[in-house]
Coordinates of C-alpha atoms and ligand atoms in Angstrom, one line a residue:
X1 CA 0.0 0.0 0.0
X2 CA 2.8 2.3 1.0
X3 CA 4.5 1.5 -2.3
X4 CA 1.4 2.3 -4.2
X5 CA 0.9 5.6 -2.3
X6 CA 4.4 6.7 -3.0
X7 CA 3.9 5.8 -6.7
X8 CA 0.8 8.0 -6.8
X9 CA 2.5 10.8 -5.1
X10 CA 5.2 10.6 -7.7
X11 CA 2.6 10.8 -10.4
X12 CA 1.1 13.9 -8.7
X13 CA 4.4 15.6 -8.5
X14 CA 5.1 14.8 -12.2
X15 CA 1.7 16.3 -13.1
X16 CA 2.5 19.7 -11.5
X17 CA 2.9 22.2 -14.3
X18 CA 6.4 23.6 -14.8
X19 CA 8.0 21.1 -12.4
X20 CA 10.9 20.4 -14.7
X21 CA 11.7 24.0 -15.2
X22 CA 11.9 24.8 -11.5
X23 CA 15.3 26.3 -11.0
X24 CA 17.4 25.1 -8.1
X25 CA 17.3 27.1 -4.9
X26 CA 20.0 29.6 -4.1
X27 CA 22.5 28.0 -1.7
X28 CA 24.7 29.4 1.1
X29 CA 27.7 29.0 -1.4
X30 CA 25.8 31.2 -3.9
X31 CA 25.3 33.8 -1.3
X32 CA 28.9 33.7 -0.1
X33 CA 30.0 34.2 -3.7
X34 CA 27.5 37.0 -4.2
X35 CA 29.0 38.8 -1.2
X36 CA 32.5 38.3 -2.4
X37 CA 31.7 39.5 -5.9
X38 CA 29.6 42.4 -4.6
X39 CA 26.4 41.2 -6.4
X40 CA 24.1 42.4 -3.6
X41 CA 22.9 45.8 -4.7
X42 CA 20.4 48.3 -3.3
X43 CA 17.1 49.8 -4.5
X44 CA 15.9 53.0 -2.9
X45 CA 12.2 53.7 -2.1
X46 CA 11.2 57.2 -1.4
X47 CA 9.3 58.2 1.7
X48 CA 7.1 61.3 1.7
X49 CA 5.2 63.5 4.2
X50 CA 1.5 62.7 3.8
X51 CA 0.4 66.3 4.4
X52 CA 2.6 68.0 1.9
X53 CA 4.0 65.4 -0.4
X54 CA 7.5 66.5 0.5
X55 CA 10.3 64.0 0.1
X56 CA 11.8 63.1 3.5
X57 CA 14.0 60.2 2.8
X58 CA 14.6 56.8 1.2
X59 CA 14.6 53.2 2.4
X60 CA 17.5 51.1 1.1
X61 CA 16.3 47.6 0.1
X62 CA 18.7 44.8 -0.8
X63 CA 18.5 43.2 -4.3
X64 CA 20.3 40.1 -5.5
X65 CA 20.4 39.4 -9.2
X66 CA 22.0 36.0 -9.6
X67 CA 23.5 35.4 -13.0
X68 CA 21.8 32.0 -13.5
X69 CA 19.0 31.9 -11.0
X70 CA 17.7 35.4 -11.7
X71 CA 16.3 37.8 -9.1
X72 CA 16.2 36.3 -5.7
X73 CA 13.9 38.2 -3.3
X74 CA 15.1 39.5 0.1
X75 CA 12.5 37.5 1.8
X76 CA 14.5 34.4 0.7
X77 CA 18.1 35.5 1.0
X78 CA 17.9 37.5 4.2
X79 CA 16.7 34.5 6.2
X80 CA 19.4 32.5 4.4
X81 CA 22.1 35.0 5.4
X82 CA 20.8 34.9 9.0
X83 CA 20.9 31.1 9.1
X84 CA 24.3 30.9 7.6
X85 CA 25.9 33.6 9.8
X86 CA 26.5 35.9 6.9
X87 CA 24.0 38.6 7.9
X88 CA 26.5 41.0 9.5
X89 CA 28.8 40.8 6.5
X90 CA 25.8 41.6 4.3
X91 CA 24.6 44.4 6.5
X92 CA 28.0 46.0 6.5
X93 CA 28.2 45.7 2.7
X94 CA 24.8 47.3 2.1
X95 CA 25.4 50.0 4.7
X96 CA 28.6 51.0 3.0
X97 CA 26.8 51.1 -0.4
X98 CA 23.9 53.1 1.0
X99 CA 26.0 55.6 2.8
X100 CA 28.2 56.2 -0.3
X101 CA 25.0 56.8 -2.2
X102 CA 23.6 59.2 0.3
X103 CA 26.8 61.2 0.5
X104 CA 26.8 61.5 -3.3
X105 CA 23.1 62.3 -3.5
X106 CA 23.3 65.1 -0.9
X107 CA 26.7 66.4 -1.9
X108 CA 27.1 70.1 -2.6
X109 CA 27.6 69.3 -6.2
X110 CA 24.4 67.3 -6.7
X111 CA 22.4 69.9 -4.8
X112 CA 23.8 72.7 -7.0
X113 CA 23.1 70.7 -10.1
X114 CA 19.5 69.9 -9.1
X115 CA 18.9 73.1 -7.3
X116 CA 17.1 71.3 -4.4
X117 CA 18.2 71.8 -0.9
X118 CA 15.8 69.1 0.3
X119 CA 18.5 66.6 -0.7
X120 CA 20.8 67.8 2.0
X121 CA 18.4 66.9 4.8
X122 CA 16.9 63.6 3.5
X123 CA 17.1 60.6 5.7
X124 CA 18.2 57.0 4.9
X125 CA 16.4 54.0 6.3
X126 CA 18.2 50.7 6.5
X127 CA 16.9 47.3 7.7
X128 CA 18.8 45.7 10.5
X129 CA 18.4 42.0 11.4
X130 CA 17.7 41.4 15.1
X131 CA 20.5 38.9 15.0
X132 CA 22.9 41.7 14.6
X133 CA 21.8 43.5 17.8
X134 CA 24.4 41.6 19.8
X135 CA 27.2 42.6 17.5
X136 CA 28.5 45.9 18.8
X137 CA 31.4 45.9 16.4
X138 CA 29.0 46.1 13.5
X139 CA 27.4 49.2 14.9
X140 CA 30.8 50.8 15.7
X141 CA 31.7 50.1 12.0
X142 CA 28.4 51.8 10.9
X143 CA 29.1 54.8 13.0
X144 CA 32.6 55.0 11.6
X145 CA 31.3 54.8 8.1
X146 CA 28.9 57.7 8.8
X147 CA 31.7 59.9 10.3
X148 CA 34.0 59.2 7.4
X149 CA 31.4 60.5 5.0
X150 CA 30.3 63.5 7.1
X151 CA 26.8 62.0 7.6
X152 CA 25.3 62.7 11.0
X153 CA 23.6 59.6 12.6
X154 CA 20.5 61.8 12.9
X155 CA 19.9 61.2 9.2
X156 CA 20.0 57.4 9.5
X157 CA 17.0 55.4 10.5
X158 CA 17.6 51.8 11.6
X159 CA 14.5 49.6 11.0
X160 CA 13.9 46.5 13.1
X161 CA 10.9 44.3 12.7
X162 CA 8.4 44.3 15.5
X163 CA 8.9 40.7 16.4
X164 CA 12.7 40.8 16.3
X165 CA 13.0 44.0 18.4
X166 CA 10.8 42.5 21.1
X167 CA 12.2 39.0 21.2
X168 CA 14.9 39.7 23.6
X169 CA 14.0 43.1 24.9
X170 CA 16.7 43.3 27.6
X171 CA 19.7 42.6 25.4
X172 CA 18.2 44.8 22.7
X173 CA 17.7 47.6 25.2
X174 CA 21.4 48.1 25.7
X175 CA 22.3 48.2 22.0
X176 CA 19.3 50.3 21.1
X177 CA 19.8 52.8 23.8
X178 CA 23.4 53.2 22.8
X179 CA 22.5 53.7 19.2
X180 CA 19.8 56.3 20.2
X181 CA 22.4 58.2 22.3
X182 CA 24.7 58.3 19.3
X183 CA 21.9 60.0 17.4
X184 CA 20.6 57.2 15.2
X185 CA 16.8 57.0 14.7
X186 CA 15.2 53.7 15.4
X187 CA 12.1 52.4 13.7
X188 CA 9.7 49.4 14.4
X189 CA 9.1 47.9 11.0
X190 CA 6.0 45.7 10.0
X191 CA 4.1 46.8 13.1
X192 CA 0.9 44.9 13.6
X193 CA 2.2 41.5 12.5
X194 CA 4.0 40.4 15.6
X195 CA 3.2 40.1 19.2
X196 CA 4.5 43.3 20.7
X197 CA 3.7 44.2 24.2
X198 CA 3.0 47.9 24.7
X199 CA 5.0 47.9 27.9
X200 CA 8.1 46.9 26.0
X201 CA 7.4 49.4 23.3
X202 CA 7.5 52.3 25.7
X203 CA 10.7 51.0 27.2
X204 CA 12.6 50.7 23.9
X205 CA 13.9 54.0 22.5
X206 CA 12.1 54.1 19.2
X207 CA 11.5 57.1 17.1
X208 CA 9.2 55.7 14.4
X209 CA 6.5 53.1 14.0
X210 CA 5.7 51.6 10.5
X211 CA 2.3 50.1 9.9
X212 CA 2.8 46.9 8.0
X213 CA 1.9 47.0 4.3
X214 CA -0.6 44.1 4.6
X215 CA -3.0 46.5 6.3
X216 CA -2.2 49.5 4.2
X217 CA -2.5 47.7 0.9
X218 CA -6.0 46.5 1.8
X219 CA -7.2 49.7 3.5
X220 CA -9.7 50.7 0.8
X221 CA -11.5 47.3 0.9
X222 CA -11.3 46.3 4.5
X223 CA -12.7 48.0 7.6
X224 CA -10.5 45.6 9.7
X225 CA -7.4 46.9 8.0
X226 CA -8.5 50.5 8.6
X227 CA -9.1 49.7 12.2
X228 CA -5.6 48.4 12.6
X229 CA -4.1 51.5 10.8
X230 CA -6.1 53.8 13.0
X231 CA -5.0 52.2 16.2
X232 CA -1.3 52.0 15.2
X233 CA -1.3 55.7 14.2
X234 CA -3.0 56.6 17.4
X235 CA -0.5 54.5 19.4
X236 CA 2.4 56.1 17.6
X237 CA 1.0 59.6 18.3
X238 CA 0.5 59.0 22.0
X239 CA 4.1 57.7 22.3
X240 CA 5.4 60.8 20.3
X241 CA 6.7 58.6 17.5
X242 CA 6.8 59.3 13.8
X243 CA 4.0 57.2 12.2
X244 CA 4.7 55.8 8.7
X245 CA 2.5 53.7 6.5
X246 CA 4.3 51.3 4.0
X247 CA 2.6 49.8 1.0
X248 CA 0.5 52.8 -0.1
X249 CA -0.7 51.8 -3.5
X250 CA -3.6 54.3 -4.2
X251 CA -4.5 57.9 -3.7
X252 CA -7.6 57.0 -1.7
X253 CA -5.4 55.3 0.9
X254 CA -3.0 58.3 1.0
X255 CA -5.9 60.7 1.6
X256 CA -7.2 58.4 4.3
X257 CA -3.8 58.4 6.0
X258 CA -3.6 62.1 5.8
X259 CA -7.0 62.4 7.4
X260 CA -5.7 60.2 10.3
X261 CA -2.7 62.5 10.6
X262 CA -0.3 59.7 9.8
X263 CA 3.1 61.5 9.3
X264 CA 4.8 59.6 6.5
X265 CA 4.0 57.3 3.5
X266 CA 5.8 54.9 1.3
X267 CA 4.5 52.7 -1.5
X268 CA 4.1 52.0 -5.2
X269 CA 1.7 55.1 -5.5
X270 CA 4.7 57.3 -4.7
X271 CA 7.4 55.1 -6.3
X272 CA 8.6 51.5 -6.5
X273 CA 12.1 50.9 -5.0
X274 CA 14.4 52.5 -7.6
X275 CA 17.9 51.5 -8.8
X276 CA 20.3 54.2 -7.7
X277 CA 20.8 55.6 -11.2
X278 CA 17.1 56.4 -11.5
X279 CA 16.6 58.2 -8.3
X280 CA 17.7 61.7 -9.4
X281 CA 15.4 61.6 -12.5
X282 CA 12.5 60.4 -10.4
X283 CA 13.1 63.3 -8.0
X284 CA 13.5 66.1 -10.6
X285 CA 10.5 64.9 -12.6
X286 CA 8.4 64.9 -9.4
X287 CA 9.6 68.3 -8.3
X288 CA 8.8 69.8 -11.7
X289 CA 5.3 68.4 -11.6
X290 CA 4.7 69.7 -8.1
X291 CA 6.0 73.1 -9.1
X292 CA 3.6 73.2 -12.1
X293 CA 0.7 72.3 -9.9
X294 CA 1.7 75.0 -7.4
X295 CA 1.7 77.6 -10.2
X296 CA -1.7 76.5 -11.5
X297 CA -3.0 76.8 -8.0
X298 CA -1.7 80.3 -7.6
X299 CA -3.3 81.3 -10.9
X300 CA -6.5 79.9 -9.6
X301 CA -6.8 77.3 -12.3
Ligands
LIG1 P1 10.4 45.9 4.7 O1 11.6 46.5 5.3 O2 9.1 45.9 5.4 O3 10.3 46.6 3.2 C1 9.1 46.8 2.6 C2 8.8 45.8 1.5 O4 7.6 46.2 0.9 C3 9.8 45.9 0.4 O5 9.9 44.5 -0.1 C4 9.2 46.8 -0.7 O6 9.7 46.6 -2.0 C5 7.8 46.4 -0.5 N1 6.8 47.5 -0.9 C6 7.0 48.8 -0.8 N2 5.9 49.5 -1.2 C7 5.0 48.6 -1.6 C8 3.7 48.6 -2.2 O7 3.1 49.7 -2.4 N3 3.1 47.5 -2.4 C9 3.7 46.3 -2.2 N4 3.0 45.2 -2.5 N5 4.9 46.1 -1.7 C10 5.6 47.3 -1.4 P2 11.3 43.8 -0.4 O8 12.2 44.8 -1.1 O9 11.0 42.6 -1.2 O10 11.9 43.5 1.0 C11 11.3 42.6 1.8 C12 11.9 42.6 3.2 O11 13.2 42.1 3.2 C13 11.9 43.9 3.8 O12 10.7 44.3 4.3 C14 13.0 43.7 4.9 O13 12.4 43.2 6.0 C15 13.9 42.7 4.2 N6 15.1 43.4 3.7 C16 15.3 44.0 2.6 N7 16.5 44.5 2.5 C17 17.2 44.2 3.6 C18 18.5 44.4 4.2 O14 19.4 45.1 3.6 N8 18.7 43.9 5.4 C19 17.8 43.2 6.1 N9 18.1 42.7 7.3 N10 16.6 43.0 5.7 C20 16.2 43.5 4.4
LIG2 MG1 11.9 48.2 6.3
LIG3 MG1 8.0 46.8 6.6
LIG4 MG1 8.6 43.4 5.7

């Protein structure tokens, strides 16, 4: 019987469409090689103020284009890096890339060329794995990288997912407090998906709370999602945190967030994560359009 069952299972698997074309999974060796060859690049997603539409910063998101396997999503390779003990190496690499990019983007020269002082003040958000919180050398290195480029830590936002930040609150507290004292901003990412205790949230020195995109993306269709968004924004406000919504895909949602007095927004409506070479074009096109709209408003049109 067992034999028969296995045979049948075999048939079922054979019958799955596309089975033969399934590529192999990326391995730890692949990832190690990618790190050695510098194949992990970054995309930058803008973050705006809901009220005014002003650009306030970018979030750096890791991208891995494997020469044979194609694009491997961060939801796959970040856990792989964590499991293989490669996450700190990855974090250091992407931090260096992102800080170089920020220094370039907000340099005197770029600002003169684009004629936009906004660029000198924009922030950079980076995702930090909870596994890295115990590694003080990593954070010393990040601070050094900032100093070398003349970037104040106040412009850097370190994002930790809700679950990870809460898991070991006491160990986290030391590291997070130190980072906060050095001037880094700290953000709770994907809020609403984990099991945060409000008590811990108040104890940890965060400066921003991000409503998870699963609620924001469904805000127009789901009263439940809107209820979660309302309470997170409310919680953030009462704790004096910046409130940010990620995954804003339509104007209706952005208007709703503004109504709730949510501070910041991020999502495909504003822009997809952009390769570094496209960021300045995106920004100048957007500023031109905003200026045109301002002029039309002044003329009462
Ligand atoms: P996250 O930090 O919560 O990033 C937001 C994710 O939502 C990104 O996915 C982004 O591309 C996506 N997104 C943004 N706006 C929209 C939208 O309007 N609609 C939809 N459907 N999606 C949107 P991505 O780039 O695939 O990253 C996934 C996760 O991987 C990140 O979630 C973050 O937790 C992790 N990650 C990415 N880069 C790094 C990194 O350098 N280090 C670490 N530790 N984690 C990273
Ligand atoms: Mg994030
Ligand atoms: Mg998130
Ligand atoms: Mg996420």
